[in-house]
mmCIF file of C-alpha atoms in Angstrom:
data_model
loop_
_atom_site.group_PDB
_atom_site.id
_atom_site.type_symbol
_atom_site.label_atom_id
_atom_site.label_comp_id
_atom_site.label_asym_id
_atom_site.label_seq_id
_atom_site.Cartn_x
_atom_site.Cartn_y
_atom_site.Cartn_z
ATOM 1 C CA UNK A 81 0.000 0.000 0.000
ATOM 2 C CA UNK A 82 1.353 3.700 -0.757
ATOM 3 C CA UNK A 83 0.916 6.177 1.707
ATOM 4 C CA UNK A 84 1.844 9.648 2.068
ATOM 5 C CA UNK A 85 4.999 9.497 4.300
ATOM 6 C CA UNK A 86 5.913 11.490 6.953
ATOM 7 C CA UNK A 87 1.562 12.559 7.870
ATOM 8 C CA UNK A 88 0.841 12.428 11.752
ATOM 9 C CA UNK A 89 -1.806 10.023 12.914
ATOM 10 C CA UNK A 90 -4.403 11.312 15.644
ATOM 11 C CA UNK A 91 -5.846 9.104 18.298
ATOM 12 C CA UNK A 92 -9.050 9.603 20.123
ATOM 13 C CA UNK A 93 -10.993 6.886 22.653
ATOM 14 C CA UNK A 94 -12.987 5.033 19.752
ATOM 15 C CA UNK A 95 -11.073 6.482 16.892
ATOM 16 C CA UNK A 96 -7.835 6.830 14.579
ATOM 17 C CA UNK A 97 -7.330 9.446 12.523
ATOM 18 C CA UNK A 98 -4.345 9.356 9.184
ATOM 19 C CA UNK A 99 -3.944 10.703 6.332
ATOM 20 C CA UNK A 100 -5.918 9.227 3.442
ATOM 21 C CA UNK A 101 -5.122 6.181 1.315
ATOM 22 C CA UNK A 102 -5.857 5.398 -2.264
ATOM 23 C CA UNK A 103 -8.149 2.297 -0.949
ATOM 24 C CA UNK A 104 -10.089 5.388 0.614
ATOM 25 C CA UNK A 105 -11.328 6.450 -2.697
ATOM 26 C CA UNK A 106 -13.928 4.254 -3.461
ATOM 27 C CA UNK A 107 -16.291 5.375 -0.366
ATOM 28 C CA UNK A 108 -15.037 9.033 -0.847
ATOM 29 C CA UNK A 109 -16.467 9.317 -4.727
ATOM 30 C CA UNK A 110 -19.306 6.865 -3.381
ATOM 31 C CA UNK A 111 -19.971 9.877 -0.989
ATOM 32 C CA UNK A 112 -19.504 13.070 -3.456
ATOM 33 C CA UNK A 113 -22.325 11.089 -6.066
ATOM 34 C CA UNK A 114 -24.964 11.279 -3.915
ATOM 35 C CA UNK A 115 -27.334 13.804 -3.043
ATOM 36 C CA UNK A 116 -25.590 14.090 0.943
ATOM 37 C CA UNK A 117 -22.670 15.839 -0.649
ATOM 38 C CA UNK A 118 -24.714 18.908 -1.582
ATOM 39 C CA UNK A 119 -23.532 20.869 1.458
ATOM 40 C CA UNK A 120 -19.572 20.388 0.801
ATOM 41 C CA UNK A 121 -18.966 20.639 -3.408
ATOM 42 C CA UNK A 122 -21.495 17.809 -4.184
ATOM 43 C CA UNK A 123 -22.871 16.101 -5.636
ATOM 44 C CA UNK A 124 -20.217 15.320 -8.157
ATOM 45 C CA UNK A 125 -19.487 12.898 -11.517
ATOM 46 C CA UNK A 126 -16.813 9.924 -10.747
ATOM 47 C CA UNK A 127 -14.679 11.865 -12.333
ATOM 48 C CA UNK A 128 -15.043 14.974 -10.220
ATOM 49 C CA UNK A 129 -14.916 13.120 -7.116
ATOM 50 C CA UNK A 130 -12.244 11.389 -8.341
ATOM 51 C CA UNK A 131 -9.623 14.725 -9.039
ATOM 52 C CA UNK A 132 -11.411 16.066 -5.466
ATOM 53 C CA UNK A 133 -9.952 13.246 -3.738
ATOM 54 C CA UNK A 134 -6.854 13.957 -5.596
ATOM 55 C CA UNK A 135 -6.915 17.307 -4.559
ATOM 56 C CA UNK A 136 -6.838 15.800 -0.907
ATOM 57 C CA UNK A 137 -3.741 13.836 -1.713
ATOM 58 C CA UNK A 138 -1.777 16.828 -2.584
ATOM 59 C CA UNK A 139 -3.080 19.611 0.002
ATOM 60 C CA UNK A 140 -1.353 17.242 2.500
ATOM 61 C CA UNK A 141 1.553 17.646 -0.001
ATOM 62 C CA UNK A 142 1.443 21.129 -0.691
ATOM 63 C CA UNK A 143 0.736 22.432 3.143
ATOM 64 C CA UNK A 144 1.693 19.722 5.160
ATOM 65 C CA UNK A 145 -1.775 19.143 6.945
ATOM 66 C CA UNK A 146 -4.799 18.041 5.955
ATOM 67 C CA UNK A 147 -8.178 16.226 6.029
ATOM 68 C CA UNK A 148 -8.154 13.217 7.840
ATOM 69 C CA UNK A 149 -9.605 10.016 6.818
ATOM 70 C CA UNK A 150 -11.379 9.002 10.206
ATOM 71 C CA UNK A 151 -11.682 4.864 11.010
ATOM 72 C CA UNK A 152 -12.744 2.926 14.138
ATOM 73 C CA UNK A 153 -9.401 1.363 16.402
ATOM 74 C CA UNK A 154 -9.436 -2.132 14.592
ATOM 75 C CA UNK A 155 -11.118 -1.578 11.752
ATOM 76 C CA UNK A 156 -9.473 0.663 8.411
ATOM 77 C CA UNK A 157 -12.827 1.424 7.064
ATOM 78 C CA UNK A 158 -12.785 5.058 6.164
ATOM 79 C CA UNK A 159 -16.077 6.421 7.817
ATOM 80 C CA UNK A 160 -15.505 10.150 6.556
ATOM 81 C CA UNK A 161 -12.751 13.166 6.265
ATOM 82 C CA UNK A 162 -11.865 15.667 9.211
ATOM 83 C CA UNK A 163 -9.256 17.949 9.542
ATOM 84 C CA UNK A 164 -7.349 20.856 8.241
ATOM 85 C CA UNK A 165 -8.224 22.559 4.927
ATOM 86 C CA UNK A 166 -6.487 25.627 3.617
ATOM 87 C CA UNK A 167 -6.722 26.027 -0.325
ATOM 88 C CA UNK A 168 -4.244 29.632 -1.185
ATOM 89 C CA UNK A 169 -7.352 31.346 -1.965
ATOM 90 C CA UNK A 170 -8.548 30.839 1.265
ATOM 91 C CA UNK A 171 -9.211 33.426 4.030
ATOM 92 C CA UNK A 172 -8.224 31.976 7.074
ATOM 93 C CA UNK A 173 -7.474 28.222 7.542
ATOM 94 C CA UNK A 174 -10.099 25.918 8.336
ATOM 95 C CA UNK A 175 -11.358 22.225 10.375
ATOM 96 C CA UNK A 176 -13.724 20.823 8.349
ATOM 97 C CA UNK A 177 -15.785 17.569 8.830
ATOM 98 C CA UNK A 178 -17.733 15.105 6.368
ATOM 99 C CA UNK A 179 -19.251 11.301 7.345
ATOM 100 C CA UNK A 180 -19.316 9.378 4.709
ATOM 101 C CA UNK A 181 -21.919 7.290 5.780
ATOM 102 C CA UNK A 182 -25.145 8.387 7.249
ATOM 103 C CA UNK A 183 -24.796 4.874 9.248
ATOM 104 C CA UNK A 184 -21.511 7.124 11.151
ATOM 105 C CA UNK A 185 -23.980 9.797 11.733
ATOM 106 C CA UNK A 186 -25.455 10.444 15.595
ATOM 107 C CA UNK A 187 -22.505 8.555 16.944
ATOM 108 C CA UNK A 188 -20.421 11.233 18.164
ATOM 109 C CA UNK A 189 -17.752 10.657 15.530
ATOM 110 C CA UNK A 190 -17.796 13.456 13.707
ATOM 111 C CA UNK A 191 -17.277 15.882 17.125
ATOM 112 C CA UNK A 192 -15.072 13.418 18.597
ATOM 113 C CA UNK A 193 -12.748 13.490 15.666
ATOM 114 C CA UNK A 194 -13.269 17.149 15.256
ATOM 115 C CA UNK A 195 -12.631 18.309 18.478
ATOM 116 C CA UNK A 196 -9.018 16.354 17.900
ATOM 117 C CA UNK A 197 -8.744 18.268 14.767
ATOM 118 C CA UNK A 198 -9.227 21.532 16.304
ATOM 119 C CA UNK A 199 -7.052 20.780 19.362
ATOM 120 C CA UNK A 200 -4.315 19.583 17.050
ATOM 121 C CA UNK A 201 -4.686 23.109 14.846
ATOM 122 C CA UNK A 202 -4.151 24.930 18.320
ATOM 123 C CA UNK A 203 -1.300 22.835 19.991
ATOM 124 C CA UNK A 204 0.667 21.219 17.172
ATOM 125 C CA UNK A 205 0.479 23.510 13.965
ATOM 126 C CA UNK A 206 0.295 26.802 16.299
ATOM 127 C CA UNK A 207 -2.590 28.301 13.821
ATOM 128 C CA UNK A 208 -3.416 31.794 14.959
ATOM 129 C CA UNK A 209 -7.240 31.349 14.387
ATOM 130 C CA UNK A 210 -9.937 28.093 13.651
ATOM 131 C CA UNK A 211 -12.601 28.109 11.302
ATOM 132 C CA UNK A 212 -15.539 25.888 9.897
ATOM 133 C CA UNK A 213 -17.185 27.203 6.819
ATOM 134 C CA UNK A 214 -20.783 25.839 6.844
ATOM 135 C CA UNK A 215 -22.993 26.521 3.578
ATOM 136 C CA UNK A 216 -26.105 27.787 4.272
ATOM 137 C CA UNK A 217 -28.525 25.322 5.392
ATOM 138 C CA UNK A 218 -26.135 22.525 7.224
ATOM 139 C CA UNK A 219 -27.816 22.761 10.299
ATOM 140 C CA UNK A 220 -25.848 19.249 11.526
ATOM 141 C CA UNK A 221 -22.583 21.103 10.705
ATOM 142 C CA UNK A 222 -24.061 24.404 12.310
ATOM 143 C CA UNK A 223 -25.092 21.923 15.496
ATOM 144 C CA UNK A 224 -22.002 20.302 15.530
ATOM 145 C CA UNK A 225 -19.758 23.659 14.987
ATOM 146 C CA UNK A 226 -21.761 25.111 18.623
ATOM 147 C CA UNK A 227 -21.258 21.842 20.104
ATOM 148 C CA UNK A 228 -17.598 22.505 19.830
ATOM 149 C CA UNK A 229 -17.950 25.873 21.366
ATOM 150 C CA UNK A 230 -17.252 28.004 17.945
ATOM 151 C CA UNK A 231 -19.500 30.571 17.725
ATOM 152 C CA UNK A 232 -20.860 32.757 13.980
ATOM 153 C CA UNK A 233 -18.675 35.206 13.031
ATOM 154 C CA UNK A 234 -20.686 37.360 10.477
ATOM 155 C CA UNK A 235 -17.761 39.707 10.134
ATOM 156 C CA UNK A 236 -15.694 37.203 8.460
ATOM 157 C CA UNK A 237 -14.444 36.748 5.502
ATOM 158 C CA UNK A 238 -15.859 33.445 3.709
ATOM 159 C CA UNK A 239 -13.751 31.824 0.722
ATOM 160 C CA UNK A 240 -16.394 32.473 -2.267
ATOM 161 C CA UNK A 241 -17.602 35.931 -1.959
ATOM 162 C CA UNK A 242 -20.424 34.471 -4.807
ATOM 163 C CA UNK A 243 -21.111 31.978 -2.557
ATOM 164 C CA UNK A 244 -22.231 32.870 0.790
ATOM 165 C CA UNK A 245 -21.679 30.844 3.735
ATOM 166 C CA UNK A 246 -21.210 30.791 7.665
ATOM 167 C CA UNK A 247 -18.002 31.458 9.450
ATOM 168 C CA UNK A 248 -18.128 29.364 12.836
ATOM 169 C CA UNK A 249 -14.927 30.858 15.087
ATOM 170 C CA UNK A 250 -13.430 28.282 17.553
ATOM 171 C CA UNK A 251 -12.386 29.509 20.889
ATOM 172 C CA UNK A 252 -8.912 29.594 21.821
ATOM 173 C CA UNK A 253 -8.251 26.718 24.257
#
């Protein structure tokens, strides 16, 4: 198996979070064809799921961080991305979070792996300020953004001026 080299791994109680694989693929365009992607660039053809997850791939590349594929201790099945997302035409740098399953969903995964995320953005790559970008109408990601204690920052700057969309702030720890 190739991996990216050199990619930290975060640990949680039930989870493990690395940097993705190319067996992760298959349930991340599985994901980005169906209607659930709407609220993060979806849906999408094979083929534009497949240069997305590309795109994945090299951010960890091209920054050094990025979105991590999230699995169960025990078990490699990729259940979704979190992480650290920061494409140059970016405003500020952000923790995102996607399930790829809606059988993941109302588990606690998603905060549990976030709340590493956004830890890990604080501690270990020193980032002067957290975002989550939410597009209008993700209430789970709105829910889950509060439940992590960031609150809506109207003032900020969002990545798409043409595209409106919320700016959740995480608290300094």
């Amino acid at each position: 198996m190739i991996t990216l080299t050199g990619t930290p791994t975060l640990d949680t109680e039930r989870l493990h979070l690395r940097a993705p694989h190319p067996q992760d693929a298959e349930a991340f365009i599985r994901f980005y064809g169906t209607a659930r992607a709407q609220f993060t660039g979806g849906p999408m053809t094979k083929r534009q799921a497949w240069n997305f997850f590309g795109t994945e791939l090299g951010h960890w590349i091209i920054n050094g961080f990025g979105m991590f594929t999230v699995t169960r201790h025990g078990d490699d099945t990729a259940l979704g991305i979190v992480g650290h997302w920061y494409p140059n035409t970016w405003p500020e740098k952000e923790v995102g979070w996607v399930l790829f399953d809606p059988a993941a969903e109302g588990q606690g995964i998603a905060y549990e792996a976030a709340q590493a995320c956004v830890a890990h953005a604080w501690t270990t790559l020193k980032w002067p300020s957290v975002v989550s970008y939410i597009s209008l109408g993700n209430v789970a990601s709105v829910a889950l953004a509060e439940r992590l204690g960031a609150r809506l920052d109207a003032d900020a700057a969002t990545p798409n001026p043409d595209k409106p969309c919320l700016v959740y702030r995480h608290p300094q720890p």
